């Protein structure tokens, strides 16, 4: 901290916001930074793409803001929902956990809002999630980065009902204390109007939803099952 | 089957409900042969837990016979006679690996509710509100036990239900609370509350080498039982406890103090009135009279052990006394799994006969009456065992 305040060339002041954000995001992905909170408003998708080095079908999303983006941002409409959660899992290596997660078809077992995930090929998958009133929302996702046993990053492709992106990182905890699993997921409504719909989709609390998903992943990995009381008897209520 | 169901404050009913089923591979179903009512159940009965729902099946002290097993339970057989720790533990997480079974990471499906208030969630508990998982309890003819491969303890032949049923909670609870006093030879331990937990704490403190135990309550038969257990006794309605303790310990104060009362402590005078009022209007969820008194009474450098249950916030904690006297506090729901074998041995070896605490035996149908007399301390009620 002191070094920075003494410095006359504080990178924060001299560099364009996007670049330093990208660096910080990058260090989060590689594991040298531990906490996301406080990071920029820049979209996760953009950062993931920038780090992957481009070359994917939906370039435009990475860099410059479109006019529509600028307008919705100015109007405060684009409240992206971004969630960051970490758990530590005992007695399982990053490799073992990575392998379970990398088969996206396993995800609905512990991610309760997902109806199904169908793997289409090595990079593409089709996701169906529950929406209120028995409806569902669907999207295709593509893997942006896949670092074996360490990191998987994905984003929905054009035409998604809900634009979203995320990554999961597996990292040995310090001092042999299990494996830390960090998940960051972001839902970005295109025009703002969807924010409410997404909130509904996640029962108002996407943060809690992802947290619960991750707890269930941990239960499954540590105990072989997911603790439940669904189906137990009760008296009249 | 028949089950004791919570229907609101001071309203419990014995209802006919569906039998429990195996829900997970590590589950077992127990035919309950004995189950007890606990002081912790009174906090629910008295309406201090906002996450109770109508129809919830109560009870966390129970034992019985295994009648059904999930596919993953290999170390228990149908027909085994077992006791069930009230804390639900997975046996393999960070905390279970350290024998901190009441802090298990994986047994509370409603962990998020607790995390909001406490930062992290303790383990799931049987029959103890939705905050700790909403598991159906054992005051019933049958009960489902999750993680049965680590949550069932076989009882050797030749021991009666009444000798072993308290291994599910109050004996380990009293024992851990005494262990938390970090007793050294020559130590005096002061224990507030002569309910079942206090009674087992008194006897455990002696088992762990205490020189002297001073027990505090106001209910005559409970004080008498404490005296029978070897304690010196103080009636807090007749005497100023802080002064008395100081006099009895040569001015130094007890080496360790224990709050075996918890959040519904009976307060005296203005302070008691203040806490009652604060609790009524929701400004304070728990009444910490005993905790305050214990901290002030404890000798410098001593230990405060808190088995009494708190769920929320307390007001006017004497933090100055706690800090400046260099005290240590140790607390928690009991890590029952850790103590069960040791204490079972103590029972087998005749070092203690846990049946001393039983004042009433009833059928499940009489549970509503049982709750009432236990709450009101009527009919010399100290501990009730229900026989489904
Ligand atoms: N930590 C755990 O795992 C665990 C397990 C079981 C019970 N408990 C808790 O332990 C506590 C005691 O349980 P119990 O079954 O013995 O309950 P209980 O209600 O039978 O006993 C409480 C006793 O405290 C006495 N008391 C009330 N106010 C007092 C005061 N100001 N000073 C001295 N004594 C006072 C009462 O007269 C009563 O005899 C409860 O809070 C219960 O929830 C904790
Ligand atoms: Zn109990
Ligand atoms: Zn555990």
XYZ file of C-alpha atoms and ligand atoms in Angstrom:
671
model
C 0.000 0.000 0.000
C 2.689 2.470 0.981
C 4.720 1.758 -2.107
C 1.754 2.606 -4.233
C 0.915 5.860 -2.566
C 4.532 7.027 -2.780
C 4.720 6.247 -6.424
C 4.225 9.118 -8.844
C 3.276 6.761 -11.626
C 0.428 5.006 -9.900
C -0.723 2.508 -12.496
C -4.265 3.037 -11.402
C -4.175 6.645 -12.595
C -2.148 6.227 -15.720
C -3.456 3.093 -17.272
C -6.792 2.708 -18.932
C -9.249 1.165 -16.529
C -9.773 -1.867 -18.687
C -6.172 -2.951 -18.739
C -5.533 -2.974 -15.023
C -8.866 -4.651 -14.512
C -7.882 -7.300 -16.974
C -4.646 -7.848 -15.119
C -6.446 -8.189 -11.851
C -8.972 -10.532 -13.351
C -6.107 -12.466 -14.861
C -4.451 -12.877 -11.497
C -7.738 -14.101 -10.102
C -7.926 -16.751 -12.773
C -4.379 -17.929 -12.266
C -4.945 -17.998 -8.574
C -2.541 -15.337 -7.405
C -5.413 -13.117 -6.315
C -7.881 -14.615 -3.892
C -10.831 -12.308 -3.845
C -12.935 -10.866 -6.579
C -15.006 -8.470 -4.558
C -14.254 -4.893 -5.474
C -13.198 -5.642 -8.991
C -14.386 -3.615 -11.915
C -17.756 -3.370 -13.480
C -16.296 -4.787 -16.645
C -18.033 -7.908 -17.795
C -16.642 -11.288 -16.915
C -17.243 -12.460 -20.452
C -15.103 -9.673 -21.854
C -12.299 -10.473 -19.476
C -12.450 -14.181 -20.109
C -12.297 -13.562 -23.835
C -9.465 -11.095 -23.547
C -7.474 -13.565 -21.534
C -8.226 -16.402 -23.907
C -6.702 -14.206 -26.601
C -9.694 -13.866 -28.848
C -10.220 -15.940 -31.953
C -13.703 -16.955 -30.943
C -16.915 -16.419 -32.780
C -18.266 -13.580 -30.708
C -15.320 -11.213 -30.640
C -17.295 -8.032 -30.344
C -18.345 -8.725 -26.805
C -14.809 -8.410 -25.474
C -13.714 -4.860 -26.006
C -15.607 -1.740 -26.923
C -18.989 -0.880 -25.616
C -21.769 -0.640 -28.127
C -23.993 2.411 -28.141
C -26.762 0.390 -26.591
C -24.448 -0.748 -23.800
C -23.480 2.822 -23.110
C -27.064 3.950 -22.918
C -28.240 1.153 -20.656
C -25.233 1.657 -18.427
C -25.879 5.367 -18.131
C -29.479 4.654 -17.269
C -28.350 2.195 -14.627
C -30.207 -0.601 -16.329
C -27.468 -3.097 -16.822
C -27.132 -4.447 -13.357
C -25.113 -7.502 -14.111
C -25.536 -10.186 -11.541
C -22.144 -11.480 -10.576
C -21.539 -14.053 -7.910
C -18.300 -15.308 -6.418
C -18.196 -18.262 -4.016
C -15.463 -20.511 -2.692
C -15.503 -23.780 -0.749
C -12.706 -26.017 0.450
C -13.095 -29.729 -0.165
C -11.238 -32.325 1.917
C -9.553 -35.442 0.624
C -10.072 -34.701 -3.051
C -7.369 -33.439 -5.390
C -7.860 -30.646 -7.909
C -7.615 -33.364 -10.582
C -10.505 -35.401 -9.177
C -12.746 -32.377 -8.753
C -11.858 -30.982 -12.163
C -12.819 -34.281 -13.778
C -16.271 -34.293 -12.196
C -16.956 -30.683 -13.171
C -15.519 -30.958 -16.677
C -18.351 -33.330 -17.549
C -20.998 -30.620 -17.521
C -23.722 -33.265 -17.556
C -22.894 -33.826 -13.860
C -23.761 -30.256 -12.921
C -27.561 -30.614 -12.518
C -26.945 -33.166 -9.721
C -25.892 -30.356 -7.415
C -27.021 -27.207 -9.285
C -30.701 -27.262 -8.438
C -31.819 -24.607 -10.947
C -30.465 -26.640 -13.883
C -32.817 -29.111 -15.543
C -30.200 -30.586 -17.792
C -26.915 -30.002 -19.544
C -26.204 -31.841 -22.770
C -22.647 -31.978 -24.022
C -22.679 -31.411 -27.794
C -18.978 -31.727 -28.482
C -15.660 -31.042 -26.817
C -16.385 -27.326 -26.402
C -20.108 -26.870 -26.814
C -22.950 -27.776 -24.525
C -26.685 -27.058 -24.284
C -28.072 -25.895 -20.930
C -31.707 -25.895 -19.753
C -32.603 -24.144 -16.498
C -35.852 -23.965 -14.547
C -37.759 -20.704 -14.681
C -40.791 -19.730 -12.600
C -44.200 -21.266 -13.351
C -42.774 -24.419 -14.831
C -41.155 -22.598 -17.732
C -37.536 -23.001 -18.671
C -34.735 -20.978 -20.240
C -32.105 -22.437 -22.547
C -28.753 -21.547 -24.002
C -25.730 -22.981 -25.707
C -22.423 -22.476 -23.953
C -18.914 -22.713 -25.240
C -15.771 -23.403 -23.268
C -13.455 -20.427 -23.518
C -10.552 -21.703 -21.491
C -9.833 -25.213 -20.318
C -6.690 -25.657 -18.258
C -6.625 -29.275 -17.252
C -7.065 -29.859 -13.489
C -7.118 -26.118 -12.803
C -9.624 -23.979 -14.584
C -12.683 -24.156 -16.800
C -14.235 -20.970 -18.189
C -17.366 -20.880 -20.289
C -19.803 -18.397 -21.814
C -23.152 -18.606 -23.524
C -23.111 -18.026 -27.277
C -25.311 -15.672 -29.280
C -29.034 -16.393 -29.004
C -29.060 -17.350 -25.328
C -32.242 -16.683 -23.329
C -29.993 -15.445 -20.557
C -26.535 -14.256 -21.442
C -24.101 -15.729 -18.944
C -20.511 -16.696 -18.370
C -18.450 -18.159 -15.602
C -15.422 -20.019 -14.483
C -14.489 -22.567 -11.885
C -10.982 -22.816 -10.477
C -9.485 -25.750 -8.573
C -6.456 -25.088 -6.450
C -4.692 -26.982 -3.662
C -5.295 -25.191 -0.388
C -2.289 -24.118 1.636
C -0.712 -26.621 4.000
C -2.376 -29.668 2.476
C -5.801 -28.588 3.652
C -7.857 -29.869 0.767
C -8.752 -28.216 -2.525
C -10.244 -24.769 -2.898
C -12.978 -24.514 -5.482
C -13.878 -21.022 -6.597
C -16.822 -20.317 -8.854
C -17.578 -16.980 -10.469
C -20.727 -16.675 -12.541
C -22.174 -13.635 -14.223
C -25.531 -13.074 -15.839
C -25.660 -10.056 -18.139
C -29.039 -8.923 -19.294
C -28.699 -7.409 -22.789
C -31.069 -4.486 -22.383
C -31.705 -4.250 -18.675
C -35.271 -5.479 -18.817
C -34.268 -8.995 -17.998
C -32.707 -8.225 -14.645
C -35.943 -8.807 -12.806
C -36.596 -12.023 -14.706
C -33.177 -13.347 -13.785
C -33.619 -12.434 -10.182
C -36.859 -14.391 -10.224
C -35.178 -17.301 -11.884
C -32.801 -17.495 -8.965
C -35.370 -16.913 -6.285
C -34.173 -13.324 -5.703
C -30.816 -14.452 -4.387
C -28.416 -15.699 -7.049
C -25.643 -15.407 -4.507
C -27.328 -17.881 -2.220
C -28.255 -20.156 -5.082
C -24.660 -20.508 -6.253
C -23.494 -20.839 -2.648
C -25.937 -23.698 -2.094
C -24.911 -25.326 -5.367
C -21.323 -25.258 -4.266
C -22.165 -26.623 -0.793
C -23.977 -29.494 -2.464
C -20.968 -30.145 -4.697
C -18.851 -30.277 -1.562
C -21.300 -32.659 0.186
C -21.313 -34.942 -2.822
C -17.531 -34.985 -3.074
C -16.848 -35.352 0.641
C -19.660 -37.695 1.682
C -20.917 -39.313 -1.511
C -24.411 -37.864 -1.125
C -26.325 -34.628 -0.683
C -27.878 -34.079 2.752
C -31.631 -33.729 2.498
C -34.894 -33.876 4.384
C -37.122 -33.939 1.304
C -39.585 -36.771 1.688
C -39.405 -37.078 5.463
C -42.604 -37.214 7.543
C -44.167 -34.176 9.251
C -47.339 -33.550 11.217
C -50.128 -31.366 9.918
C -49.253 -27.804 8.953
C -46.524 -43.953 13.058
C -47.038 -41.759 16.105
C -44.828 -38.705 16.534
C -44.550 -35.702 18.861
C -45.165 -32.646 16.688
C -44.596 -28.957 17.378
C -47.711 -26.908 16.609
C -46.741 -23.579 18.142
C -45.582 -22.085 21.417
C -46.613 -24.346 24.301
C -48.583 -26.442 21.843
C -47.334 -29.870 20.974
C -49.439 -32.764 19.796
C -48.989 -36.455 19.285
C -50.007 -37.074 15.692
C -50.154 -39.929 13.253
C -47.693 -39.204 10.438
C -46.215 -41.301 7.592
C -43.359 -43.634 8.501
C -39.898 -42.342 7.597
C -38.201 -43.675 4.483
C -34.612 -44.134 3.416
C -33.766 -40.985 1.416
C -30.017 -41.370 0.900
C -27.655 -44.346 0.593
C -26.075 -43.688 3.987
C -29.440 -43.529 5.851
C -30.877 -45.966 8.365
C -34.307 -46.264 9.945
C -34.520 -46.897 13.679
C -37.453 -48.270 15.621
C -37.287 -46.007 18.658
C -37.368 -47.794 22.014
C -36.529 -44.839 24.308
C -36.403 -41.099 23.778
C -36.014 -38.198 26.202
C -37.159 -34.593 26.521
C -34.260 -32.127 26.804
C -33.871 -28.614 28.164
C -33.035 -27.662 24.583
C -36.518 -28.822 23.549
C -37.917 -26.280 25.996
C -36.417 -23.406 23.990
C -38.522 -24.647 21.038
C -41.558 -25.309 23.243
C -41.298 -21.782 24.639
C -41.200 -20.325 21.140
C -37.673 -18.941 21.077
C -36.786 -20.384 17.693
C -38.406 -18.586 14.752
C -37.479 -21.330 12.291
C -39.821 -23.963 13.755
C -42.689 -24.950 11.471
C -46.016 -26.451 12.414
C -45.849 -30.218 12.169
C -42.108 -30.488 12.868
C -41.309 -33.730 14.697
C -39.391 -33.027 17.914
C -36.728 -34.965 19.776
C -32.980 -35.395 19.552
C -32.272 -37.848 22.361
C -33.279 -41.300 21.109
C -32.171 -44.871 20.681
C -33.601 -48.064 19.332
C -33.282 -50.932 16.952
C -32.146 -50.773 13.331
C -34.969 -51.850 11.025
C -33.816 -50.640 7.610
C -30.497 -49.695 6.040
C -29.472 -47.650 3.015
C -27.306 -49.350 0.412
C -24.075 -47.691 1.597
C -24.271 -48.641 5.290
C -22.139 -51.724 5.787
C -20.979 -51.553 9.401
C -24.392 -51.938 11.065
C -26.913 -54.760 10.840
C -30.671 -54.867 10.954
C -31.639 -55.707 14.511
C -28.635 -53.930 16.082
C -29.418 -51.991 19.227
C -28.028 -48.478 18.848
C -27.861 -45.000 20.337
C -27.925 -41.954 18.053
C -25.838 -38.806 18.733
C -28.029 -35.692 18.450
C -25.431 -34.019 16.229
C -25.510 -35.245 12.632
C -22.021 -35.699 11.230
C -20.656 -36.895 7.920
C -17.453 -38.333 9.345
C -15.195 -37.059 6.582
C -15.109 -33.257 6.429
C -12.415 -30.965 7.895
C -14.306 -30.748 11.202
C -15.319 -34.407 11.508
C -11.676 -35.328 10.853
C -10.805 -33.257 13.910
C -13.523 -34.909 16.028
C -15.549 -31.674 16.033
C -18.697 -33.475 14.989
C -21.131 -30.719 15.990
C -19.344 -28.491 13.490
C -19.752 -30.851 10.530
C -19.747 -29.020 7.204
C -22.035 -31.365 5.323
C -25.079 -32.248 7.397
C -27.096 -29.037 7.425
C -29.022 -28.571 4.178
C -30.156 -25.173 5.484
C -26.663 -23.940 6.244
C -27.383 -20.726 4.352
C -29.943 -19.670 6.979
C -27.333 -19.849 9.703
C -24.522 -18.391 7.640
C -26.505 -15.194 7.299
C -26.468 -14.717 11.061
C -23.456 -16.634 12.305
C -21.086 -16.531 9.348
C -20.836 -20.315 9.262
C -23.201 -23.142 10.080
C -22.830 -25.839 12.732
C -23.870 -29.410 11.943
C -27.419 -30.539 11.375
C -29.310 -31.591 14.524
C -32.289 -33.900 14.927
C -35.627 -32.284 15.674
C -34.149 -28.894 16.305
C -35.704 -26.361 13.925
C -34.977 -25.564 10.308
C -31.929 -23.559 11.275
C -30.133 -26.822 11.956
C -31.502 -28.706 8.992
C -35.162 -29.316 9.772
C -34.541 -33.017 10.376
C -37.499 -34.950 11.774
C -36.724 -35.854 15.378
C -36.766 -39.005 17.449
C -39.780 -38.482 19.729
C -41.610 -40.880 17.451
C -42.020 -44.565 16.836
C -39.483 -44.518 14.005
C -36.732 -42.144 12.952
C -34.476 -41.734 9.955
C -30.770 -41.359 10.728
C -28.574 -39.829 8.004
C -24.874 -40.823 7.759
C -25.831 -43.898 9.768
C -22.426 -45.487 9.200
C -20.950 -42.868 11.559
C -24.159 -41.868 13.389
C -25.108 -45.139 15.066
C -23.314 -46.620 18.063
C -23.917 -50.262 18.895
C -24.776 -50.970 22.501
C -23.300 -54.075 24.084
C -25.683 -56.612 25.604
C -26.454 -56.304 29.268
C -27.073 -52.550 29.385
C -30.611 -51.203 29.680
C -32.023 -48.380 27.539
C -32.084 -46.087 30.538
C -28.398 -46.654 31.224
C -27.359 -45.610 27.715
C -30.020 -43.287 26.272
C -28.334 -40.176 27.715
C -25.190 -40.953 25.723
C -27.086 -39.299 22.863
C -26.727 -35.847 24.425
C -26.789 -34.795 28.063
C -24.060 -37.064 29.433
C -21.544 -36.115 26.703
C -22.764 -32.521 27.003
C -22.085 -32.385 30.737
C -18.790 -34.157 30.161
C -17.566 -31.882 27.371
C -18.628 -28.863 29.409
C -16.532 -30.156 32.304
C -13.613 -30.916 30.001
C -13.931 -27.365 28.678
C -13.316 -26.164 32.257
C -9.692 -27.302 31.799
C -9.735 -28.723 35.320
C -6.429 -28.882 37.200
C -5.900 -30.740 40.475
C -7.315 -28.727 43.335
C -9.707 -26.751 41.159
C -13.119 -25.487 42.192
C -15.781 -25.407 39.477
C -18.974 -23.368 39.835
C -21.927 -24.610 37.774
C -25.055 -22.528 37.129
C -28.088 -24.711 36.381
C -28.906 -28.050 38.013
C -31.011 -29.365 35.160
C -29.984 -32.645 33.555
C -27.003 -31.018 31.825
C -25.798 -29.442 35.062
C -26.238 -32.781 36.868
C -24.025 -34.613 34.392
C -21.565 -31.721 34.421
C -21.224 -31.984 38.212
C -20.446 -35.697 38.049
C -18.152 -35.272 35.045
C -16.199 -32.512 36.771
C -15.444 -34.945 39.592
C -14.571 -37.688 37.082
C -12.100 -35.229 35.543
C -10.477 -34.444 38.857
C -12.212 -31.361 40.237
C -11.592 -30.874 43.946
C -14.832 -29.100 44.522
C -18.037 -28.294 42.636
C -20.443 -25.546 43.642
C -23.848 -25.865 41.985
C -26.388 -23.038 41.634
C -30.146 -23.272 41.022
C -33.365 -22.502 42.875
C -35.378 -25.690 42.438
C -35.100 -27.687 45.683
C -35.138 -31.213 44.258
C -32.561 -30.267 41.630
C -30.315 -28.742 44.282
C -30.760 -31.905 46.328
C -29.752 -34.060 43.372
C -26.676 -31.859 42.889
C -25.803 -32.349 46.535
C -26.223 -36.094 46.133
C -23.696 -35.853 43.315
C -21.145 -34.348 45.673
C -21.640 -30.643 44.961
C -21.986 -27.822 47.458
C -25.147 -25.916 46.614
C -26.363 -22.325 46.390
C -29.970 -21.208 45.937
C -29.810 -18.033 43.865
C -33.132 -16.829 45.230
C -31.868 -16.906 48.766
C -28.350 -15.662 48.422
C -26.280 -13.266 46.319
C -24.375 -15.793 44.264
C -21.371 -13.639 43.357
C -20.646 -12.741 46.987
C -21.194 -16.298 48.164
C -18.820 -17.751 45.597
C -16.127 -15.272 46.538
C -16.499 -16.093 50.228
C -16.494 -19.832 49.587
C -13.253 -19.648 47.608
C -11.209 -17.518 49.960
C -11.833 -14.401 47.928
C -10.171 -15.774 44.817
C -13.212 -17.016 42.908
C -13.865 -20.391 41.236
C -11.135 -21.587 38.859
C -13.737 -22.379 36.245
C -17.356 -21.334 35.851
C -20.049 -23.011 33.766
C -23.285 -21.698 32.289
C -25.491 -24.802 32.080
C -28.627 -22.661 31.832
C -28.453 -20.781 28.527
C -30.620 -18.173 26.901
C -33.676 -18.513 29.140
C -31.859 -17.847 32.381
C -34.010 -16.596 35.202
C -32.934 -13.068 36.083
C -33.175 -11.307 39.418
C -34.176 -7.717 40.119
C -33.846 -4.869 37.672
C -31.426 -6.701 35.412
C -33.789 -9.638 35.034
C -36.624 -7.265 34.221
C -34.489 -5.472 31.630
C -33.632 -8.702 29.801
C -37.217 -9.985 29.868
C -38.383 -6.718 28.364
C -35.655 -6.631 25.737
C -36.399 -10.218 24.734
C -40.142 -9.504 24.488
C -39.699 -6.598 22.103
C -37.126 -8.484 20.104
C -34.188 -6.211 20.971
C -32.343 -9.129 22.518
C -32.882 -12.739 21.527
C -31.203 -14.343 24.529
C -31.129 -13.522 28.245
C -27.553 -13.773 29.440
C -27.948 -13.240 33.211
C -26.006 -16.341 34.105
C -23.238 -15.656 31.629
C -22.751 -12.174 33.052
C -22.721 -13.458 36.605
C -20.332 -16.291 35.790
C -17.814 -14.017 34.077
C -17.751 -11.633 37.001
C -17.464 -14.473 39.525
C -14.678 -16.368 37.748
C -11.176 -16.062 39.190
C -8.542 -14.171 37.204
C -7.104 -16.277 34.399
C -9.943 -18.785 34.768
C -12.157 -20.535 32.259
C -15.781 -19.951 31.292
C -17.486 -23.053 29.888
C -20.814 -22.529 28.131
C -22.886 -25.629 27.323
C -26.102 -23.584 27.751
C -27.610 -22.819 24.365
C -27.724 -19.323 22.846
C -29.081 -18.644 19.374
C -28.753 -14.943 18.765
C -27.588 -11.801 20.455
C -27.032 -10.822 24.029
C -26.799 -7.414 25.572
C -24.553 -5.893 28.213
C -21.813 -8.501 28.148
C -19.185 -7.674 30.791
C -16.446 -7.665 28.188
C -14.288 -5.499 30.408
C -14.243 -8.137 33.127
C -13.692 -10.874 30.598
C -10.737 -9.147 28.966
C -9.048 -7.618 31.964
C -9.260 -10.806 34.001
C -7.685 -12.733 31.151
C -10.465 -15.309 30.915
C -10.903 -18.081 28.358
C -14.292 -19.117 27.010
C -15.017 -22.580 25.629
C -18.374 -23.573 24.225
C -20.298 -25.366 21.488
C -22.916 -27.931 20.744
C -21.487 -31.207 21.959
C -19.155 -33.293 19.806
C -21.077 -36.373 20.871
C -19.258 -38.804 18.578
C -15.938 -37.937 20.217
C -17.061 -38.829 23.749
C -19.431 -41.701 23.194
C -17.014 -44.622 23.540
C -15.256 -43.223 26.604
C -18.531 -42.551 28.364
C -20.030 -45.897 27.392
C -16.987 -47.451 29.079
C -17.600 -45.364 32.187
C -21.162 -46.704 32.313
C -20.006 -50.288 31.761
C -17.312 -49.928 34.408
C -19.889 -48.639 36.864
C -18.123 -45.277 37.298
C -21.485 -43.617 36.779
C -25.087 -44.761 36.603
C -26.852 -42.266 34.317
C -30.317 -43.407 35.417
C -29.998 -41.247 38.544
C -31.359 -38.260 36.635
C -34.658 -39.838 35.532
C -37.689 -38.550 37.407
C -40.462 -39.635 35.018
C -41.192 -42.395 32.538
C -44.131 -41.934 30.156
C -45.652 -43.183 26.944
C -45.281 -41.115 23.804
C -48.957 -40.150 24.117
C -48.200 -38.346 27.374
C -45.523 -36.140 25.819
C -47.656 -32.944 25.919
C -48.121 -33.375 29.658
C -44.432 -34.196 29.994
C -43.348 -30.993 28.259
C -45.586 -28.985 30.537
C -44.373 -30.367 33.845
C -40.743 -30.291 32.679
C -41.102 -26.631 31.732
C -42.873 -25.680 34.955
C -40.618 -27.919 37.079
C -43.801 -29.392 38.551
C -44.166 -32.773 40.145
C -40.398 -32.751 40.891
C -39.758 -33.243 37.196
C -36.075 -33.385 36.263
C -35.784 -35.727 33.278
C -38.453 -37.565 31.306
C -37.918 -40.699 29.260
C -40.648 -41.531 26.745
C -41.300 -45.102 25.664
C -42.864 -45.231 22.206
N -24.260 -27.603 24.277
C -25.050 -28.615 23.989
O -24.756 -29.408 23.121
C -26.301 -28.797 24.786
C -26.917 -30.038 24.853
C -28.050 -30.191 25.657
C -28.570 -29.105 26.326
N -27.963 -27.897 26.215
C -28.443 -26.714 26.915
O -28.081 -26.774 28.267
C -28.992 -25.972 29.030
C -29.519 -26.780 30.187
O -30.207 -27.929 29.724
P -31.093 -28.790 30.728
O -31.627 -29.955 29.988
O -30.333 -29.040 31.964
O -32.286 -27.727 30.964
P -33.259 -27.369 32.179
O -34.144 -26.323 31.680
O -33.859 -28.607 32.751
O -32.280 -26.786 33.287
C -31.957 -25.448 33.419
C -31.797 -25.154 34.903
O -31.284 -23.847 35.071
C -31.885 -23.281 36.223
N -31.745 -21.813 36.180
C -32.514 -20.886 35.540
N -32.050 -19.642 35.768
C -30.965 -19.780 36.565
C -30.071 -18.851 37.154
N -30.215 -17.537 36.940
N -29.066 -19.324 37.917
C -28.909 -20.662 38.140
N -29.738 -21.599 37.603
C -30.755 -21.150 36.829
C -33.319 -23.771 36.148
O -33.961 -23.701 37.406
C -33.119 -25.209 35.671
O -33.010 -26.130 36.732
C -30.079 -25.539 28.047
O -29.782 -24.249 27.556
C -29.936 -26.542 26.940
O -30.423 -26.035 25.718
C -26.842 -27.739 25.474
Zn -30.647 -32.379 24.311
Zn -18.532 -33.700 8.642
